[in-house]
Amino acid sequence: MKNFFIITFFLFISNNYSAQNIYDVSVNLLIEYLEIKYPNKNFSDFIYIGIKRQKLFLIKDRSLSKYYPISSSKSGVGNIQDSGKTPLGLHKIYKLYGDDVPLGGVFKTRIYTGKIALIEKDAVNTNLDIISSRIITMKGLEKGFNTGRDIDSYKRNIYIHGTNEEGLIGTAVSHGCIRLKNIDVIDLYSKVKKDMLIVILNN
């Protein structure tokens, strides 16, 4: 009986709403949830990262603007220093690096090296954790959860960045950061700004 109601619900949704309508409803529900959880924050424009979905959603003017496939940590989610996990919770964009860096440009300690990464389009683990094209750093906003002492997302160097392993995007393979395809991180970078909120949930 439970399965019948679930199937009936999804048939109703698919017959009465377009894909865009469904996204609009989902975004509205997400914003409603976030405004209850974080009543002092403005969620008109923000980034939502869904770990189980392996997607990053850019919300502008309380509507879905664009979404991108990602790779989060192969070790799962968690906020502890040296865990190699992707942190959860409310963050903000802290600093942005790479305004004039070419597509595939390689960073070391957030500085462009002048080198260009060899982009692997197949699903191959190169054993190279290359940071390329753009870097969006994030700072945790929940004291005792993702900021402070040994649970600080910024001190852990958790970024949104490009990768040489584009063929693995869509699967959890990173060392804690959020990886995007190089063209996608350049596009996202052009649409965001310092202090924009980032919400990371395990769906």
C-alpha atoms as a printed R data frame, in Angstrom:
    type eleno elety resid chain resno      x      y       z
1   ATOM     1    CA   MET     A     1  0.000  0.000   0.000
2   ATOM     2    CA   LYS     A     2  2.860  2.384   0.873
3   ATOM     3    CA   ASN     A     3  4.502  1.757  -2.511
4   ATOM     4    CA   PHE     A     4  1.177  2.394  -4.244
5   ATOM     5    CA   PHE     A     5  0.894  5.854  -2.700
6   ATOM     6    CA   ILE     A     6  4.521  6.680  -3.552
7   ATOM     7    CA   ILE     A     7  4.049  5.618  -7.187
8   ATOM     8    CA   THR     A     8  0.733  7.513  -7.394
9   ATOM     9    CA   PHE     A     9  2.399 10.647  -6.005
10  ATOM    10    CA   PHE     A    10  5.220 10.569  -8.551
11  ATOM    11    CA   LEU     A    11  2.813  9.879 -11.396
12  ATOM    12    CA   PHE     A    12  0.798 12.899 -10.291
13  ATOM    13    CA   ILE     A    13  3.926 15.054 -10.134
14  ATOM    14    CA   SER     A    14  5.204 13.918 -13.538
15  ATOM    15    CA   ASN     A    15  1.811 14.446 -15.184
16  ATOM    16    CA   ASN     A    16  1.103 17.859 -13.681
17  ATOM    17    CA   TYR     A    17  4.493 19.537 -13.351
18  ATOM    18    CA   SER     A    18  7.362 20.143 -15.750
19  ATOM    19    CA   ALA     A    19 10.935 19.477 -14.649
20  ATOM    20    CA   GLN     A    20 11.377 23.206 -14.055
21  ATOM    21    CA   ASN     A    21  8.236 23.300 -11.897
22  ATOM    22    CA   ILE     A    22  9.588 20.445  -9.797
23  ATOM    23    CA   TYR     A    23 12.901 22.259  -9.335
24  ATOM    24    CA   ASP     A    24 11.034 25.441  -8.377
25  ATOM    25    CA   VAL     A    25  9.043 23.559  -5.743
26  ATOM    26    CA   SER     A    26 12.219 21.905  -4.434
27  ATOM    27    CA   VAL     A    27 14.069 25.221  -4.211
28  ATOM    28    CA   ASN     A    28 11.150 26.838  -2.377
29  ATOM    29    CA   LEU     A    29 11.067 23.988   0.140
30  ATOM    30    CA   LEU     A    30 14.834 24.174   0.594
31  ATOM    31    CA   ILE     A    31 14.716 27.930   1.214
32  ATOM    32    CA   GLU     A    32 11.829 27.509   3.656
33  ATOM    33    CA   TYR     A    33 13.855 24.926   5.581
34  ATOM    34    CA   LEU     A    34 17.005 27.090   5.602
35  ATOM    35    CA   GLU     A    35 15.148 30.193   6.734
36  ATOM    36    CA   ILE     A    36 13.769 28.258   9.693
37  ATOM    37    CA   LYS     A    37 17.154 26.725  10.547
38  ATOM    38    CA   TYR     A    38 19.121 29.963  10.043
39  ATOM    39    CA   PRO     A    39 16.585 32.763  10.710
40  ATOM    40    CA   ASN     A    40 19.156 35.577  10.595
41  ATOM    41    CA   LYS     A    41 20.497 34.755   7.128
42  ATOM    42    CA   ASN     A    42 19.307 35.869   3.685
43  ATOM    43    CA   PHE     A    43 18.813 33.028   1.212
44  ATOM    44    CA   SER     A    44 17.959 35.020  -1.907
45  ATOM    45    CA   ASP     A    45 21.306 34.102  -3.529
46  ATOM    46    CA   PHE     A    46 23.311 31.112  -2.338
47  ATOM    47    CA   ILE     A    47 25.028 27.877  -3.290
48  ATOM    48    CA   TYR     A    48 23.537 24.541  -2.252
49  ATOM    49    CA   ILE     A    49 25.720 21.433  -2.454
50  ATOM    50    CA   GLY     A    50 23.888 18.102  -2.279
51  ATOM    51    CA   ILE     A    51 26.339 15.369  -1.373
52  ATOM    52    CA   LYS     A    52 24.207 12.336  -2.216
53  ATOM    53    CA   ARG     A    53 23.143 13.975  -5.476
54  ATOM    54    CA   GLN     A    54 26.764 14.964  -6.260
55  ATOM    55    CA   LYS     A    55 25.510 18.293  -7.561
56  ATOM    56    CA   LEU     A    56 26.051 21.973  -6.839
57  ATOM    57    CA   PHE     A    57 23.012 24.222  -7.275
58  ATOM    58    CA   LEU     A    58 23.341 27.970  -7.764
59  ATOM    59    CA   ILE     A    59 20.285 29.828  -6.470
60  ATOM    60    CA   LYS     A    60 19.729 33.412  -7.623
61  ATOM    61    CA   ASP     A    61 16.732 35.563  -6.666
62  ATOM    62    CA   ARG     A    62 15.275 32.548  -4.824
63  ATOM    63    CA   SER     A    63 15.186 30.493  -8.050
64  ATOM    64    CA   LEU     A    64 17.426 27.839  -9.532
65  ATOM    65    CA   SER     A    65 19.908 29.570 -11.822
66  ATOM    66    CA   LYS     A    66 22.143 26.639 -12.750
67  ATOM    67    CA   TYR     A    67 23.482 23.356 -11.458
68  ATOM    68    CA   TYR     A    68 26.741 21.484 -11.957
69  ATOM    69    CA   PRO     A    69 27.900 17.907 -11.315
70  ATOM    70    CA   ILE     A    70 30.566 17.648  -8.627
71  ATOM    71    CA   SER     A    71 32.840 15.278  -6.791
72  ATOM    72    CA   SER     A    72 32.909 15.404  -3.005
73  ATOM    73    CA   SER     A    73 35.129 13.383  -0.669
74  ATOM    74    CA   LYS     A    74 35.716  9.681  -1.168
75  ATOM    75    CA   SER     A    75 35.779  9.433   2.657
76  ATOM    76    CA   GLY     A    76 32.272 10.806   3.064
77  ATOM    77    CA   VAL     A    77 31.172 13.804   5.102
78  ATOM    78    CA   GLY     A    78 32.590 15.196   8.307
79  ATOM    79    CA   ASN     A    79 34.098 18.330   9.783
80  ATOM    80    CA   ILE     A    80 37.128 17.017  11.688
81  ATOM    81    CA   GLN     A    81 40.617 18.262  10.818
82  ATOM    82    CA   ASP     A    82 42.680 15.762   8.762
83  ATOM    83    CA   SER     A    83 39.649 13.518   8.184
84  ATOM    84    CA   GLY     A    84 39.738 14.072   4.419
85  ATOM    85    CA   LYS     A    85 35.949 14.433   4.543
86  ATOM    86    CA   THR     A    86 33.694 17.082   3.016
87  ATOM    87    CA   PRO     A    87 32.291 19.390   5.702
88  ATOM    88    CA   LEU     A    88 28.582 19.946   6.201
89  ATOM    89    CA   GLY     A    89 26.557 22.949   7.261
90  ATOM    90    CA   LEU     A    90 26.395 26.663   6.582
91  ATOM    91    CA   HIS     A    91 29.418 28.403   5.062
92  ATOM    92    CA   LYS     A    92 30.179 31.553   3.115
93  ATOM    93    CA   ILE     A    93 32.526 32.289   0.247
94  ATOM    94    CA   TYR     A    94 35.626 33.708   1.881
95  ATOM    95    CA   LYS     A    95 38.066 34.413  -0.944
96  ATOM    96    CA   LEU     A    96 38.244 33.798  -4.700
97  ATOM    97    CA   TYR     A    97 41.392 33.035  -6.668
98  ATOM    98    CA   GLY     A    98 42.107 32.814 -10.378
99  ATOM    99    CA   ASP     A    99 40.582 35.783 -12.185
100 ATOM   100    CA   ASP     A   100 42.929 35.553 -15.171
101 ATOM   101    CA   VAL     A   101 44.102 31.950 -14.871
102 ATOM   102    CA   PRO     A   102 43.612 29.962 -18.121
103 ATOM   103    CA   LEU     A   103 41.419 26.885 -18.246
104 ATOM   104    CA   GLY     A   104 43.281 24.044 -16.565
105 ATOM   105    CA   GLY     A   105 45.819 26.338 -14.898
106 ATOM   106    CA   VAL     A   106 47.396 24.586 -11.902
107 ATOM   107    CA   PHE     A   107 47.520 26.102  -8.397
108 ATOM   108    CA   LYS     A   108 49.885 25.412  -5.520
109 ATOM   109    CA   THR     A   109 48.987 27.007  -2.171
110 ATOM   110    CA   ARG     A   110 46.389 29.096  -4.031
111 ATOM   111    CA   ILE     A   111 49.032 30.539  -6.383
112 ATOM   112    CA   TYR     A   112 48.948 29.910 -10.152
113 ATOM   113    CA   THR     A   113 52.088 27.983 -11.093
114 ATOM   114    CA   GLY     A   114 52.034 28.805 -14.812
115 ATOM   115    CA   LYS     A   115 51.428 25.141 -15.617
116 ATOM   116    CA   ILE     A   116 48.369 23.679 -17.358
117 ATOM   117    CA   ALA     A   117 46.891 20.386 -16.123
118 ATOM   118    CA   LEU     A   118 46.432 17.435 -18.443
119 ATOM   119    CA   ILE     A   119 42.676 16.912 -18.172
120 ATOM   120    CA   GLU     A   120 41.613 13.260 -17.938
121 ATOM   121    CA   LYS     A   121 38.177 12.854 -19.535
122 ATOM   122    CA   ASP     A   122 37.877  9.118 -18.818
123 ATOM   123    CA   ALA     A   123 36.936  7.725 -15.403
124 ATOM   124    CA   VAL     A   124 40.549  7.279 -14.346
125 ATOM   125    CA   ASN     A   125 42.093  7.938 -10.946
126 ATOM   126    CA   THR     A   126 45.393  9.678 -11.695
127 ATOM   127    CA   ASN     A   127 46.408  9.773  -8.008
128 ATOM   128    CA   LEU     A   128 46.985 13.504  -8.507
129 ATOM   129    CA   ASP     A   129 44.904 15.919  -6.445
130 ATOM   130    CA   ILE     A   130 45.351 18.830  -8.839
131 ATOM   131    CA   ILE     A   131 43.599 22.130  -8.145
132 ATOM   132    CA   SER     A   132 42.942 23.938 -11.398
133 ATOM   133    CA   SER     A   133 41.308 26.926 -13.126
134 ATOM   134    CA   ARG     A   134 39.620 28.632 -10.154
135 ATOM   135    CA   ILE     A   135 39.495 28.397  -6.359
136 ATOM   136    CA   ILE     A   136 36.525 29.400  -4.212
137 ATOM   137    CA   THR     A   137 37.429 29.139  -0.524
138 ATOM   138    CA   MET     A   138 34.773 28.728   2.121
139 ATOM   139    CA   LYS     A   139 34.504 29.669   5.770
140 ATOM   140    CA   GLY     A   140 32.254 27.837   8.206
141 ATOM   141    CA   LEU     A   141 29.586 29.875   9.992
142 ATOM   142    CA   GLU     A   142 28.503 27.382  12.652
143 ATOM   143    CA   LYS     A   143 30.769 27.663  15.667
144 ATOM   144    CA   GLY     A   144 31.509 24.295  17.196
145 ATOM   145    CA   PHE     A   145 30.374 22.517  14.040
146 ATOM   146    CA   ASN     A   146 32.375 23.766  11.056
147 ATOM   147    CA   THR     A   147 34.412 26.632  12.505
148 ATOM   148    CA   GLY     A   148 36.836 26.746  15.411
149 ATOM   149    CA   ARG     A   149 39.501 24.468  16.871
150 ATOM   150    CA   ASP     A   150 39.856 21.202  14.899
151 ATOM   151    CA   ILE     A   151 36.640 21.506  12.867
152 ATOM   152    CA   ASP     A   152 37.375 24.621  10.821
153 ATOM   153    CA   SER     A   153 36.548 24.345   7.102
154 ATOM   154    CA   TYR     A   154 38.736 27.314   6.174
155 ATOM   155    CA   LYS     A   155 41.769 26.082   8.111
156 ATOM   156    CA   ARG     A   156 41.236 22.662   6.540
157 ATOM   157    CA   ASN     A   157 41.648 24.302   3.090
158 ATOM   158    CA   ILE     A   158 38.299 23.105   1.813
159 ATOM   159    CA   TYR     A   159 37.720 24.626  -1.626
160 ATOM   160    CA   ILE     A   160 35.426 24.538  -4.602
161 ATOM   161    CA   HIS     A   161 37.856 24.095  -7.499
162 ATOM   162    CA   GLY     A   162 38.581 22.607 -10.890
163 ATOM   163    CA   THR     A   163 40.230 19.211 -11.292
164 ATOM   164    CA   ASN     A   164 42.307 17.237 -13.757
165 ATOM   165    CA   GLU     A   165 40.078 14.177 -13.143
166 ATOM   166    CA   GLU     A   166 37.000 15.378 -15.014
167 ATOM   167    CA   GLY     A   167 36.013 11.820 -15.947
168 ATOM   168    CA   LEU     A   168 35.332 11.104 -12.269
169 ATOM   169    CA   ILE     A   169 33.024 14.077 -11.743
170 ATOM   170    CA   GLY     A   170 29.697 12.822 -10.442
171 ATOM   171    CA   THR     A   171 31.321 10.354  -8.052
172 ATOM   172    CA   ALA     A   172 32.761 10.901  -4.581
173 ATOM   173    CA   VAL     A   173 36.523 10.779  -5.117
174 ATOM   174    CA   SER     A   174 38.010 14.017  -3.740
175 ATOM   175    CA   HIS     A   175 40.160 14.517  -0.646
176 ATOM   176    CA   GLY     A   176 37.511 16.716   0.988
177 ATOM   177    CA   CYS     A   177 37.063 19.580  -1.460
178 ATOM   178    CA   ILE     A   178 34.257 20.064  -3.960
179 ATOM   179    CA   ARG     A   179 35.579 19.399  -7.466
180 ATOM   180    CA   LEU     A   180 33.979 20.728 -10.647
181 ATOM   181    CA   LYS     A   181 34.865 20.414 -14.298
182 ATOM   182    CA   ASN     A   182 37.161 23.267 -15.270
183 ATOM   183    CA   ILE     A   183 34.701 24.986 -17.580
184 ATOM   184    CA   ASP     A   184 32.036 24.686 -14.875
185 ATOM   185    CA   VAL     A   185 34.143 26.169 -12.075
186 ATOM   186    CA   ILE     A   186 35.070 29.096 -14.335
187 ATOM   187    CA   ASP     A   187 31.383 29.633 -15.084
188 ATOM   188    CA   LEU     A   188 30.367 29.371 -11.421
189 ATOM   189    CA   TYR     A   189 33.197 31.706 -10.391
190 ATOM   190    CA   SER     A   190 31.850 34.367 -12.747
191 ATOM   191    CA   LYS     A   191 28.407 34.205 -11.109
192 ATOM   192    CA   VAL     A   192 29.286 34.356  -7.399
193 ATOM   193    CA   LYS     A   193 30.851 36.852  -5.025
194 ATOM   194    CA   LYS     A   194 32.544 37.103  -1.664
195 ATOM   195    CA   ASP     A   195 30.299 36.377   1.356
196 ATOM   196    CA   MET     A   196 27.671 34.477  -0.673
197 ATOM   197    CA   LEU     A   197 26.274 31.696   1.512
198 ATOM   198    CA   ILE     A   198 27.070 28.038   0.832
199 ATOM   199    CA   VAL     A   199 24.961 25.253   2.315
200 ATOM   200    CA   ILE     A   200 26.308 21.687   2.243
201 ATOM   201    CA   LEU     A   201 23.841 18.940   3.136
202 ATOM   202    CA   ASN     A   202 23.969 15.173   2.993
203 ATOM   203    CA   ASN     A   203 20.458 15.302   1.471
